[in-house]
Every structure is written in structure tokens, then in C-alpha cells.
Amino acid sequence: MTRQIVLGALVSAGVLSMAVAARQAPPQGPSAQALEATTIEKVKDNLYMITGSSPTPRELFSGGNVGVFVTANGVIIVDTKLAGWGQAILDKIKTVTDKPVTMIINTHTHGDHTGSNAMFPPTVDIVAHENTKANMAKMDAFKGENAKGLPKRTYQDKLTIGSGKDRVDLYYFGRGHTNGDTWIVYPALRVMQTGDMFAWKDAPLIDRNNGGSGLEYAATIGKALATAKDVDALIVGHSPVRRPEELKEYQQFMTDFANAVREAQKAGKTVDEATASIDLTAKYPGYSKERYRAAIQAIYDELK
Ligand SMILES: [Zn+2]
């Protein structure tokens, strides 16, 4: 009897301290489920992908896919997921190589791709498009002490890093998801990494606050397709590895989508009416329309 009471008291104290801990826990950082869902996959030879996830469900969200390129001199990673994921990224890399991370390339400014930059040591080089550096500098996440996570090196149109089988080419092809989206080509492996310019098979997130454009989106993809012809696999933003044909299809989708929004706007439809009437899922099998409304709103704002 006494024992039961003591036990009961201990259990409720335990529950109480758990509740306190939960309230005091930092808002970011991997949940056990999100860690469980994150794997490292070989894309080709010395190139791997640490899997990302879709922003929903939230408790499984880790950020975007991370490219892991093991070169002779060290590991180049492309993107760093949400804040709090640095150790998880390092742990995954350790399962495929002992080499240290020497460089971070950020595809764009968003916190689910740059979130863990600041936890890497200062010896790690950080590279991004010049507009992305400017966008990141405006973020609270890179203020004060965390400014050390900002890019140290930027470029305008194209930047080549390394040579031979270790070469990576960074390209800026124009506005779309933001105004600073880098496309990375690994020429020796015939792989391109698209960042969130191709995140999923649905309308894209068009971040007008960071210079994104729904009207220029398809043309930007077109430049990527025209330049990166010797590619047969794509690491994309938040989905499994894709083929170049699927990016070509996404370009067509974005052309059709922007045209449909333009017509709806011309016909005097509200954003809600346009969202209700536009549906490209029959023409594009495997596509969803969960993200139409926000993209339509962004294009309406752009057309103003
Ligand atoms: Zn993004």
C-alpha cells in the first residue's frame, strides 16, 4: 500500500518533469521519428543523398534533401536542413566516409536548407549565389553569433569548384522559387541537384519576399535543361531522385500553370475562384494540387 503510494507519487513527479521538459525544449531539433525517417542513400559512386521530407507532417520534417559529395580532399555538402540537424547530418556522413566536411553549398536562403550552417566549424567554406547571401543576411537565424553561418564565397552566373571527377559546377539560371537558386551539376557523375526549383510534383512555393517569380519560373527551368544536357539523374528539393524527363515535364507544368493563372486573372476571377477552377492533375498524372492556392496568390501579386 505504502509502496503503491510512493510509486504513484514518483510516476506523477516523472510525468510532471516530462511536461516541464517538453515546455522548455527548444522549438527546433530532430524528433525521434524524424531521425528515424532520415536515411543516407547512394545516388552514384561518391555522391549520396541524406533524405529530406515534405514540410507536412511537421513532426517528421527535417528540411530538404542534402547532397553529400565525397571528394579526394573532403566532403562537400549541399544544404544543411533545419536548425538542429548538424549532428544528424555528420552522423549520416560518418556511415559512408571518414573524411571531414570541407564545404557547404546552399541552394537557396530558406531555413530548411540553411538551418544548420552555423553549427559547422569556421574552417568549412560556405558558398551560395550572391542574392542568396543577401537574403540570408536578412534572416534572424543569421544575426549575431550565427552570422558565421553566412556564405563566405558568392558568385553571379557560374562557379566551378574542383576538377576532374571532383568537379562541381554551380549555376544561376534566373528567378523562380527565390531570386538566388543555385543548380549544382556533378559532371563526372551526370547528376544535377535542383534545390527547391523542383521540390515536388505540385505548384512550387514562389517566395516573392525573396525575389521569386512564378512568371519566369518555366523559363528558368528551360535554361537549366538547355545547359545541363549530360545529366541522367536529379537530386531534387524534397522528393526522391528524379529523371531529367521529369524536370522537362515540370517545366511544361509550370508553363501551363502560369498561363492558366494569367487567364483566370484576365477573366476577373478571385484567387479563390481561380484555385477552384484550375486543375492540371488530369494532364499531369502523379501531380497533386495542394499547393495551388499560395502559388496562384503569388502570381496574382506579380501580375498587379
Ligand atoms: Zn525553399
PDB file of C-alpha atoms and ligand atoms in Angstrom:
ATOM      1  CA  MET A   1       0.000   0.000   0.000  1.00  0.00           C
ATOM      2  CA  THR A   2       2.670   2.467   1.094  1.00  0.00           C
ATOM      3  CA  ARG A   3       4.797   1.279  -1.785  1.00  0.00           C
ATOM      4  CA  GLN A   4       1.992   1.901  -4.234  1.00  0.00           C
ATOM      5  CA  ILE A   5       1.534   5.433  -2.978  1.00  0.00           C
ATOM      6  CA  VAL A   6       5.256   6.140  -3.267  1.00  0.00           C
ATOM      7  CA  LEU A   7       5.295   4.665  -6.751  1.00  0.00           C
ATOM      8  CA  GLY A   8       2.286   6.718  -7.733  1.00  0.00           C
ATOM      9  CA  ALA A   9       3.971   9.842  -6.413  1.00  0.00           C
ATOM     10  CA  LEU A  10       7.120   9.024  -8.377  1.00  0.00           C
ATOM     11  CA  VAL A  11       5.167   8.434 -11.572  1.00  0.00           C
ATOM     12  CA  SER A  12       3.275  11.687 -11.307  1.00  0.00           C
ATOM     13  CA  ALA A  13       6.521  13.546 -10.489  1.00  0.00           C
ATOM     14  CA  GLY A  14       8.002  11.925 -13.585  1.00  0.00           C
ATOM     15  CA  VAL A  15       5.073  12.950 -15.754  1.00  0.00           C
ATOM     16  CA  LEU A  16       5.274  16.446 -14.331  1.00  0.00           C
ATOM     17  CA  SER A  17       9.001  16.802 -15.041  1.00  0.00           C
ATOM     18  CA  MET A  18       8.437  15.436 -18.546  1.00  0.00           C
ATOM     19  CA  ALA A  19       5.792  18.055 -19.119  1.00  0.00           C
ATOM     20  CA  VAL A  20       8.148  20.769 -17.854  1.00  0.00           C
ATOM     21  CA  ALA A  21      10.928  19.420 -20.074  1.00  0.00           C
ATOM     22  CA  ALA A  22       8.613  19.427 -23.065  1.00  0.00           C
ATOM     23  CA  ARG A  23       7.694  23.046 -22.407  1.00  0.00           C
ATOM     24  CA  GLN A  24      11.345  24.038 -22.023  1.00  0.00           C
ATOM     25  CA  ALA A  25      12.570  22.032 -25.021  1.00  0.00           C
ATOM     26  CA  PRO A  26      13.843  24.172 -27.897  1.00  0.00           C
ATOM     27  CA  PRO A  27      11.295  24.517 -30.676  1.00  0.00           C
ATOM     28  CA  GLN A  28      13.710  23.083 -33.248  1.00  0.00           C
ATOM     29  CA  GLY A  29      15.772  19.946 -33.452  1.00  0.00           C
ATOM     30  CA  PRO A  30      15.070  16.474 -34.692  1.00  0.00           C
ATOM     31  CA  SER A  31      12.303  14.378 -33.200  1.00  0.00           C
ATOM     32  CA  ALA A  32      12.994  10.657 -32.824  1.00  0.00           C
ATOM     33  CA  GLN A  33      10.515   9.994 -35.612  1.00  0.00           C
ATOM     34  CA  ALA A  34      12.160  12.483 -37.963  1.00  0.00           C
ATOM     35  CA  LEU A  35      15.598  10.970 -37.283  1.00  0.00           C
ATOM     36  CA  GLU A  36      14.187   7.526 -37.920  1.00  0.00           C
ATOM     37  CA  ALA A  37      12.755   8.657 -41.268  1.00  0.00           C
ATOM     38  CA  THR A  38      16.075  10.186 -42.417  1.00  0.00           C
ATOM     39  CA  THR A  39      18.438   7.940 -44.357  1.00  0.00           C
ATOM     40  CA  ILE A  40      21.566   8.287 -46.465  1.00  0.00           C
ATOM     41  CA  GLU A  41      21.271   6.792 -49.942  1.00  0.00           C
ATOM     42  CA  LYS A  42      23.883   6.298 -52.611  1.00  0.00           C
ATOM     43  CA  VAL A  43      22.965   8.271 -55.729  1.00  0.00           C
ATOM     44  CA  LYS A  44      26.071   7.289 -57.736  1.00  0.00           C
ATOM     45  CA  ASP A  45      29.657   6.315 -56.834  1.00  0.00           C
ATOM     46  CA  ASN A  46      30.890   9.011 -54.423  1.00  0.00           C
ATOM     47  CA  LEU A  47      27.631  11.000 -54.321  1.00  0.00           C
ATOM     48  CA  TYR A  48      25.000  10.390 -51.654  1.00  0.00           C
ATOM     49  CA  MET A  49      21.747  11.969 -50.577  1.00  0.00           C
ATOM     50  CA  ILE A  50      20.583  12.412 -46.987  1.00  0.00           C
ATOM     51  CA  THR A  51      16.863  12.236 -47.449  1.00  0.00           C
ATOM     52  CA  GLY A  52      14.678  15.211 -46.768  1.00  0.00           C
ATOM     53  CA  SER A  53      10.965  15.295 -46.239  1.00  0.00           C
ATOM     54  CA  SER A  54       7.862  17.226 -47.083  1.00  0.00           C
ATOM     55  CA  PRO A  55       7.018  20.054 -44.621  1.00  0.00           C
ATOM     56  CA  THR A  56       3.924  18.079 -43.609  1.00  0.00           C
ATOM     57  CA  PRO A  57       3.555  16.194 -41.325  1.00  0.00           C
ATOM     58  CA  ARG A  58       5.505  18.709 -39.241  1.00  0.00           C
ATOM     59  CA  GLU A  59       6.850  16.221 -36.684  1.00  0.00           C
ATOM     60  CA  LEU A  60       8.656  14.332 -39.464  1.00  0.00           C
ATOM     61  CA  PHE A  61      10.064  17.451 -41.130  1.00  0.00           C
ATOM     62  CA  SER A  62      13.854  17.572 -41.352  1.00  0.00           C
ATOM     63  CA  GLY A  63      14.257  20.020 -44.226  1.00  0.00           C
ATOM     64  CA  GLY A  64      15.322  19.397 -47.796  1.00  0.00           C
ATOM     65  CA  ASN A  65      17.457  16.664 -49.310  1.00  0.00           C
ATOM     66  CA  VAL A  66      21.187  17.062 -48.617  1.00  0.00           C
ATOM     67  CA  GLY A  67      23.738  16.211 -51.314  1.00  0.00           C
ATOM     68  CA  VAL A  68      26.907  14.558 -49.940  1.00  0.00           C
ATOM     69  CA  PHE A  69      29.810  14.587 -52.419  1.00  0.00           C
ATOM     70  CA  VAL A  70      32.920  12.762 -51.218  1.00  0.00           C
ATOM     71  CA  THR A  71      35.958  14.264 -52.983  1.00  0.00           C
ATOM     72  CA  ALA A  72      39.670  13.491 -52.601  1.00  0.00           C
ATOM     73  CA  ASN A  73      40.103  16.442 -50.212  1.00  0.00           C
ATOM     74  CA  GLY A  74      36.943  16.235 -48.174  1.00  0.00           C
ATOM     75  CA  VAL A  75      33.182  16.231 -48.254  1.00  0.00           C
ATOM     76  CA  ILE A  76      31.094  18.880 -49.995  1.00  0.00           C
ATOM     77  CA  ILE A  77      27.529  19.031 -48.716  1.00  0.00           C
ATOM     78  CA  VAL A  78      24.696  20.781 -50.476  1.00  0.00           C
ATOM     79  CA  ASP A  79      22.233  22.274 -47.945  1.00  0.00           C
ATOM     80  CA  THR A  80      22.033  21.714 -44.183  1.00  0.00           C
ATOM     81  CA  LYS A  81      18.365  21.058 -43.357  1.00  0.00           C
ATOM     82  CA  LEU A  82      16.599  22.747 -40.429  1.00  0.00           C
ATOM     83  CA  ALA A  83      18.402  24.183 -37.408  1.00  0.00           C
ATOM     84  CA  GLY A  84      19.485  21.445 -35.011  1.00  0.00           C
ATOM     85  CA  TRP A  85      20.237  18.883 -37.726  1.00  0.00           C
ATOM     86  CA  GLY A  86      24.027  19.374 -37.951  1.00  0.00           C
ATOM     87  CA  GLN A  87      24.940  16.404 -35.773  1.00  0.00           C
ATOM     88  CA  ALA A  88      22.461  14.134 -37.545  1.00  0.00           C
ATOM     89  CA  ILE A  89      23.985  15.149 -40.895  1.00  0.00           C
ATOM     90  CA  LEU A  90      27.502  14.396 -39.598  1.00  0.00           C
ATOM     91  CA  ASP A  91      26.357  11.046 -38.175  1.00  0.00           C
ATOM     92  CA  LYS A  92      24.919  10.012 -41.546  1.00  0.00           C
ATOM     93  CA  ILE A  93      28.073  11.100 -43.399  1.00  0.00           C
ATOM     94  CA  LYS A  94      30.198   9.072 -40.963  1.00  0.00           C
ATOM     95  CA  THR A  95      28.471   5.896 -42.174  1.00  0.00           C
ATOM     96  CA  VAL A  96      29.918   6.387 -45.690  1.00  0.00           C
ATOM     97  CA  THR A  97      33.271   8.179 -45.185  1.00  0.00           C
ATOM     98  CA  ASP A  98      35.780   9.289 -42.530  1.00  0.00           C
ATOM     99  CA  LYS A  99      36.621  12.474 -44.455  1.00  0.00           C
ATOM    100  CA  PRO A 100      35.685  15.821 -42.890  1.00  0.00           C
ATOM    101  CA  VAL A 101      33.137  18.241 -44.308  1.00  0.00           C
ATOM    102  CA  THR A 102      35.114  20.987 -46.051  1.00  0.00           C
ATOM    103  CA  MET A 103      32.405  22.901 -47.887  1.00  0.00           C
ATOM    104  CA  ILE A 104      28.712  23.747 -47.706  1.00  0.00           C
ATOM    105  CA  ILE A 105      26.846  24.875 -50.808  1.00  0.00           C
ATOM    106  CA  ASN A 106      23.416  26.379 -50.114  1.00  0.00           C
ATOM    107  CA  THR A 107      20.873  26.071 -52.952  1.00  0.00           C
ATOM    108  CA  HIS A 108      18.845  28.989 -51.546  1.00  0.00           C
ATOM    109  CA  THR A 109      18.050  31.012 -48.453  1.00  0.00           C
ATOM    110  CA  HIS A 110      15.252  29.043 -46.737  1.00  0.00           C
ATOM    111  CA  GLY A 111      15.748  27.775 -43.195  1.00  0.00           C
ATOM    112  CA  ASP A 112      15.047  24.167 -44.166  1.00  0.00           C
ATOM    113  CA  HIS A 113      18.142  24.298 -46.437  1.00  0.00           C
ATOM    114  CA  THR A 114      20.457  26.595 -44.437  1.00  0.00           C
ATOM    115  CA  GLY A 115      19.268  25.924 -40.864  1.00  0.00           C
ATOM    116  CA  SER A 116      22.337  24.033 -39.611  1.00  0.00           C
ATOM    117  CA  ASN A 117      25.044  26.068 -41.404  1.00  0.00           C
ATOM    118  CA  ALA A 118      26.190  27.787 -38.214  1.00  0.00           C
ATOM    119  CA  MET A 119      26.954  24.570 -36.326  1.00  0.00           C
ATOM    120  CA  PHE A 120      29.801  23.629 -38.699  1.00  0.00           C
ATOM    121  CA  PRO A 121      33.348  24.731 -37.756  1.00  0.00           C
ATOM    122  CA  PRO A 122      34.718  28.010 -39.187  1.00  0.00           C
ATOM    123  CA  THR A 123      37.144  26.075 -41.425  1.00  0.00           C
ATOM    124  CA  VAL A 124      34.193  24.940 -43.538  1.00  0.00           C
ATOM    125  CA  ASP A 125      33.778  27.086 -46.632  1.00  0.00           C
ATOM    126  CA  ILE A 126      30.199  28.225 -47.374  1.00  0.00           C
ATOM    127  CA  VAL A 127      29.194  29.044 -50.947  1.00  0.00           C
ATOM    128  CA  ALA A 128      25.948  30.445 -52.373  1.00  0.00           C
ATOM    129  CA  HIS A 129      24.610  32.768 -55.047  1.00  0.00           C
ATOM    130  CA  GLU A 130      25.146  36.445 -54.202  1.00  0.00           C
ATOM    131  CA  ASN A 131      21.383  37.094 -53.923  1.00  0.00           C
ATOM    132  CA  THR A 132      21.033  34.159 -51.539  1.00  0.00           C
ATOM    133  CA  LYS A 133      23.743  35.594 -49.307  1.00  0.00           C
ATOM    134  CA  ALA A 134      21.852  38.908 -49.266  1.00  0.00           C
ATOM    135  CA  ASN A 135      18.586  37.085 -48.458  1.00  0.00           C
ATOM    136  CA  MET A 136      20.223  35.054 -45.682  1.00  0.00           C
ATOM    137  CA  ALA A 137      21.739  38.185 -44.141  1.00  0.00           C
ATOM    138  CA  LYS A 138      18.181  39.492 -43.587  1.00  0.00           C
ATOM    139  CA  MET A 139      17.143  36.386 -41.614  1.00  0.00           C
ATOM    140  CA  ASP A 140      17.026  36.438 -37.807  1.00  0.00           C
ATOM    141  CA  ALA A 141      18.659  32.992 -37.900  1.00  0.00           C
ATOM    142  CA  PHE A 142      21.894  34.583 -39.154  1.00  0.00           C
ATOM    143  CA  LYS A 143      22.040  37.527 -36.773  1.00  0.00           C
ATOM    144  CA  GLY A 144      24.761  37.971 -34.136  1.00  0.00           C
ATOM    145  CA  GLU A 145      26.805  34.878 -33.326  1.00  0.00           C
ATOM    146  CA  ASN A 146      25.070  32.917 -36.096  1.00  0.00           C
ATOM    147  CA  ALA A 147      26.399  35.265 -38.793  1.00  0.00           C
ATOM    148  CA  LYS A 148      29.232  32.733 -39.001  1.00  0.00           C
ATOM    149  CA  GLY A 149      26.802  30.540 -40.951  1.00  0.00           C
ATOM    150  CA  LEU A 150      26.553  33.069 -43.804  1.00  0.00           C
ATOM    151  CA  PRO A 151      28.198  32.311 -47.173  1.00  0.00           C
ATOM    152  CA  LYS A 152      31.887  33.251 -47.371  1.00  0.00           C
ATOM    153  CA  ARG A 153      32.047  32.960 -51.120  1.00  0.00           C
ATOM    154  CA  THR A 154      29.427  34.005 -53.696  1.00  0.00           C
ATOM    155  CA  TYR A 155      29.080  34.035 -57.473  1.00  0.00           C
ATOM    156  CA  GLN A 156      26.884  35.648 -60.109  1.00  0.00           C
ATOM    157  CA  ASP A 157      26.282  33.301 -63.078  1.00  0.00           C
ATOM    158  CA  LYS A 158      28.557  30.299 -62.819  1.00  0.00           C
ATOM    159  CA  LEU A 159      31.203  28.971 -60.470  1.00  0.00           C
ATOM    160  CA  THR A 160      33.342  25.848 -60.944  1.00  0.00           C
ATOM    161  CA  ILE A 161      34.838  24.171 -57.891  1.00  0.00           C
ATOM    162  CA  GLY A 162      37.445  21.395 -58.128  1.00  0.00           C
ATOM    163  CA  SER A 163      38.441  19.457 -61.224  1.00  0.00           C
ATOM    164  CA  GLY A 164      38.211  16.047 -62.853  1.00  0.00           C
ATOM    165  CA  LYS A 165      36.000  13.619 -61.000  1.00  0.00           C
ATOM    166  CA  ASP A 166      35.728  16.048 -58.062  1.00  0.00           C
ATOM    167  CA  ARG A 167      34.372  18.917 -60.130  1.00  0.00           C
ATOM    168  CA  VAL A 168      31.107  20.670 -59.314  1.00  0.00           C
ATOM    169  CA  ASP A 169      29.568  23.447 -61.396  1.00  0.00           C
ATOM    170  CA  LEU A 170      27.232  25.949 -59.748  1.00  0.00           C
ATOM    171  CA  TYR A 171      24.785  27.771 -61.991  1.00  0.00           C
ATOM    172  CA  TYR A 172      22.317  30.578 -61.558  1.00  0.00           C
ATOM    173  CA  PHE A 173      19.658  30.394 -64.289  1.00  0.00           C
ATOM    174  CA  GLY A 174      17.269  33.115 -63.106  1.00  0.00           C
ATOM    175  CA  ARG A 175      14.344  33.681 -60.784  1.00  0.00           C
ATOM    176  CA  GLY A 176      11.841  31.058 -59.669  1.00  0.00           C
ATOM    177  CA  HIS A 177      11.497  29.724 -56.125  1.00  0.00           C
ATOM    178  CA  THR A 178      13.608  32.740 -54.989  1.00  0.00           C
ATOM    179  CA  ASN A 179      16.000  35.102 -56.787  1.00  0.00           C
ATOM    180  CA  GLY A 180      19.082  33.136 -55.770  1.00  0.00           C
ATOM    181  CA  ASP A 181      18.505  29.459 -56.614  1.00  0.00           C
ATOM    182  CA  THR A 182      21.705  27.546 -57.368  1.00  0.00           C
ATOM    183  CA  TRP A 183      21.645  24.462 -59.593  1.00  0.00           C
ATOM    184  CA  ILE A 184      24.581  22.150 -58.969  1.00  0.00           C
ATOM    185  CA  VAL A 185      25.966  19.845 -61.673  1.00  0.00           C
ATOM    186  CA  TYR A 186      28.303  16.952 -60.844  1.00  0.00           C
ATOM    187  CA  PRO A 187      29.681  16.468 -64.401  1.00  0.00           C
ATOM    188  CA  ALA A 188      31.655  13.244 -63.828  1.00  0.00           C
ATOM    189  CA  LEU A 189      28.553  11.583 -62.402  1.00  0.00           C
ATOM    190  CA  ARG A 190      25.959  13.095 -64.777  1.00  0.00           C
ATOM    191  CA  VAL A 191      23.854  14.281 -61.824  1.00  0.00           C
ATOM    192  CA  MET A 192      22.243  17.670 -61.217  1.00  0.00           C
ATOM    193  CA  GLN A 193      20.878  18.976 -57.902  1.00  0.00           C
ATOM    194  CA  THR A 194      17.920  21.314 -58.345  1.00  0.00           C
ATOM    195  CA  GLY A 195      17.184  22.645 -54.877  1.00  0.00           C
ATOM    196  CA  ASP A 196      13.570  23.739 -54.493  1.00  0.00           C
ATOM    197  CA  MET A 197      13.244  24.809 -58.142  1.00  0.00           C
ATOM    198  CA  PHE A 198      11.977  21.219 -58.414  1.00  0.00           C
ATOM    199  CA  ALA A 199      10.807  20.300 -54.932  1.00  0.00           C
ATOM    200  CA  TRP A 200       7.729  18.170 -55.620  1.00  0.00           C
ATOM    201  CA  LYS A 201       5.108  17.426 -58.268  1.00  0.00           C
ATOM    202  CA  ASP A 202       2.722  20.230 -57.405  1.00  0.00           C
ATOM    203  CA  ALA A 203       2.749  24.017 -57.759  1.00  0.00           C
ATOM    204  CA  PRO A 204       6.014  25.393 -56.360  1.00  0.00           C
ATOM    205  CA  LEU A 205       6.434  27.697 -53.415  1.00  0.00           C
ATOM    206  CA  ILE A 206       7.037  31.093 -55.029  1.00  0.00           C
ATOM    207  CA  ASP A 207       8.753  33.235 -52.415  1.00  0.00           C
ATOM    208  CA  ARG A 208       8.080  36.793 -53.558  1.00  0.00           C
ATOM    209  CA  ASN A 209       9.705  38.219 -50.403  1.00  0.00           C
ATOM    210  CA  ASN A 210      12.977  36.678 -51.555  1.00  0.00           C
ATOM    211  CA  GLY A 211      12.597  37.682 -55.212  1.00  0.00           C
ATOM    212  CA  GLY A 212      10.812  34.564 -56.502  1.00  0.00           C
ATOM    213  CA  SER A 213       8.788  34.654 -59.723  1.00  0.00           C
ATOM    214  CA  GLY A 214       6.022  32.372 -60.998  1.00  0.00           C
ATOM    215  CA  LEU A 215       6.015  34.096 -64.387  1.00  0.00           C
ATOM    216  CA  GLU A 216       9.742  33.500 -65.005  1.00  0.00           C
ATOM    217  CA  TYR A 217       9.797  30.056 -63.387  1.00  0.00           C
ATOM    218  CA  ALA A 218       9.360  27.903 -66.523  1.00  0.00           C
ATOM    219  CA  ALA A 219      11.954  29.904 -68.486  1.00  0.00           C
ATOM    220  CA  THR A 220      14.469  29.418 -65.673  1.00  0.00           C
ATOM    221  CA  ILE A 221      13.924  25.645 -65.754  1.00  0.00           C
ATOM    222  CA  GLY A 222      14.315  25.832 -69.533  1.00  0.00           C
ATOM    223  CA  LYS A 223      17.791  27.336 -69.151  1.00  0.00           C
ATOM    224  CA  ALA A 224      18.771  24.575 -66.742  1.00  0.00           C
ATOM    225  CA  LEU A 225      17.566  21.902 -69.173  1.00  0.00           C
ATOM    226  CA  ALA A 226      19.394  23.525 -72.097  1.00  0.00           C
ATOM    227  CA  THR A 227      22.668  23.829 -70.188  1.00  0.00           C
ATOM    228  CA  ALA A 228      22.749  20.563 -68.286  1.00  0.00           C
ATOM    229  CA  LYS A 229      22.255  18.127 -71.137  1.00  0.00           C
ATOM    230  CA  ASP A 230      24.714  15.496 -69.930  1.00  0.00           C
ATOM    231  CA  VAL A 231      22.705  14.568 -66.886  1.00  0.00           C
ATOM    232  CA  ASP A 232      20.659  11.451 -66.197  1.00  0.00           C
ATOM    233  CA  ALA A 233      19.635  11.819 -62.538  1.00  0.00           C
ATOM    234  CA  LEU A 234      18.410  14.673 -60.365  1.00  0.00           C
ATOM    235  CA  ILE A 235      18.630  15.271 -56.641  1.00  0.00           C
ATOM    236  CA  VAL A 236      15.592  17.482 -56.068  1.00  0.00           C
ATOM    237  CA  GLY A 237      14.344  19.585 -53.144  1.00  0.00           C
ATOM    238  CA  HIS A 238      12.010  17.425 -51.111  1.00  0.00           C
ATOM    239  CA  SER A 239      11.322  14.241 -53.127  1.00  0.00           C
ATOM    240  CA  PRO A 240      13.144  11.074 -54.255  1.00  0.00           C
ATOM    241  CA  VAL A 241      15.745  11.127 -57.043  1.00  0.00           C
ATOM    242  CA  ARG A 242      14.126  12.122 -60.361  1.00  0.00           C
ATOM    243  CA  ARG A 243      14.978  11.833 -64.061  1.00  0.00           C
ATOM    244  CA  PRO A 244      15.632  14.801 -66.397  1.00  0.00           C
ATOM    245  CA  GLU A 245      12.427  13.900 -68.306  1.00  0.00           C
ATOM    246  CA  GLU A 246      10.525  14.663 -65.121  1.00  0.00           C
ATOM    247  CA  LEU A 247      12.115  18.123 -64.921  1.00  0.00           C
ATOM    248  CA  LYS A 248      11.157  18.674 -68.565  1.00  0.00           C
ATOM    249  CA  GLU A 249       7.601  17.736 -67.603  1.00  0.00           C
ATOM    250  CA  TYR A 250       7.769  20.132 -64.636  1.00  0.00           C
ATOM    251  CA  GLN A 251       8.776  22.938 -66.975  1.00  0.00           C
ATOM    252  CA  GLN A 252       5.703  22.166 -69.114  1.00  0.00           C
ATOM    253  CA  PHE A 253       3.555  22.047 -65.992  1.00  0.00           C
ATOM    254  CA  MET A 254       4.803  25.471 -64.886  1.00  0.00           C
ATOM    255  CA  THR A 255       4.161  26.920 -68.346  1.00  0.00           C
ATOM    256  CA  ASP A 256       0.589  25.593 -68.275  1.00  0.00           C
ATOM    257  CA  PHE A 257       0.067  26.636 -64.669  1.00  0.00           C
ATOM    258  CA  ALA A 258       1.268  30.223 -65.178  1.00  0.00           C
ATOM    259  CA  ASN A 259      -0.849  30.512 -68.345  1.00  0.00           C
ATOM    260  CA  ALA A 260      -3.939  29.211 -66.539  1.00  0.00           C
ATOM    261  CA  VAL A 261      -3.432  31.721 -63.715  1.00  0.00           C
ATOM    262  CA  ARG A 262      -2.933  34.561 -66.196  1.00  0.00           C
ATOM    263  CA  GLU A 263      -6.196  33.637 -67.943  1.00  0.00           C
ATOM    264  CA  ALA A 264      -8.087  33.384 -64.680  1.00  0.00           C
ATOM    265  CA  GLN A 265      -6.832  36.807 -63.667  1.00  0.00           C
ATOM    266  CA  LYS A 266      -7.780  38.280 -67.046  1.00  0.00           C
ATOM    267  CA  ALA A 267     -11.274  36.771 -66.688  1.00  0.00           C
ATOM    268  CA  GLY A 268     -11.644  38.685 -63.408  1.00  0.00           C
ATOM    269  CA  LYS A 269     -11.639  35.639 -61.128  1.00  0.00           C
ATOM    270  CA  THR A 270     -10.644  35.999 -57.487  1.00  0.00           C
ATOM    271  CA  VAL A 271      -7.774  33.886 -56.157  1.00  0.00           C
ATOM    272  CA  ASP A 272     -10.323  31.531 -54.579  1.00  0.00           C
ATOM    273  CA  GLU A 273     -12.239  31.202 -57.841  1.00  0.00           C
ATOM    274  CA  ALA A 274      -9.028  30.566 -59.759  1.00  0.00           C
ATOM    275  CA  THR A 275      -7.983  27.951 -57.196  1.00  0.00           C
ATOM    276  CA  ALA A 276     -11.338  26.214 -57.558  1.00  0.00           C
ATOM    277  CA  SER A 277     -11.257  26.221 -61.355  1.00  0.00           C
ATOM    278  CA  ILE A 278      -7.628  25.393 -62.230  1.00  0.00           C
ATOM    279  CA  ASP A 279      -6.826  21.685 -62.214  1.00  0.00           C
ATOM    280  CA  LEU A 280      -3.903  20.191 -64.146  1.00  0.00           C
ATOM    281  CA  THR A 281      -3.920  16.828 -62.356  1.00  0.00           C
ATOM    282  CA  ALA A 282      -5.554  15.007 -65.281  1.00  0.00           C
ATOM    283  CA  LYS A 283      -2.883  16.219 -67.704  1.00  0.00           C
ATOM    284  CA  TYR A 284      -0.071  15.526 -65.226  1.00  0.00           C
ATOM    285  CA  PRO A 285      -0.523  12.107 -63.599  1.00  0.00           C
ATOM    286  CA  GLY A 286       1.093  11.794 -60.188  1.00  0.00           C
ATOM    287  CA  TYR A 287       0.765  15.525 -59.530  1.00  0.00           C
ATOM    288  CA  SER A 288      -1.251  16.949 -56.653  1.00  0.00           C
ATOM    289  CA  LYS A 289      -2.885  20.358 -56.241  1.00  0.00           C
ATOM    290  CA  GLU A 290      -2.385  21.009 -52.544  1.00  0.00           C
ATOM    291  CA  ARG A 291      -0.142  23.997 -53.223  1.00  0.00           C
ATOM    292  CA  TYR A 292      -2.118  25.747 -55.925  1.00  0.00           C
ATOM    293  CA  ARG A 293      -3.646  28.482 -53.792  1.00  0.00           C
ATOM    294  CA  ALA A 294      -0.416  30.004 -52.485  1.00  0.00           C
ATOM    295  CA  ALA A 295       1.189  29.847 -55.938  1.00  0.00           C
ATOM    296  CA  ILE A 296      -1.864  31.432 -57.577  1.00  0.00           C
ATOM    297  CA  GLN A 297      -1.835  34.209 -54.972  1.00  0.00           C
ATOM    298  CA  ALA A 298       1.870  34.838 -55.660  1.00  0.00           C
ATOM    299  CA  ILE A 299       1.311  35.055 -59.419  1.00  0.00           C
ATOM    300  CA  TYR A 300      -1.700  37.353 -58.950  1.00  0.00           C
ATOM    301  CA  ASP A 301       0.510  39.664 -56.853  1.00  0.00           C
ATOM    302  CA  GLU A 302       3.161  39.515 -59.557  1.00  0.00           C
ATOM    303  CA  LEU A 303       0.644  40.424 -62.276  1.00  0.00           C
ATOM    304  CA  LYS A 304      -0.501  43.555 -60.398  1.00  0.00           C
TER     305      LYS A 304
HETATM  306 ZN    ZN B   1      12.830  26.575 -50.253  1.00  0.00          ZN
END
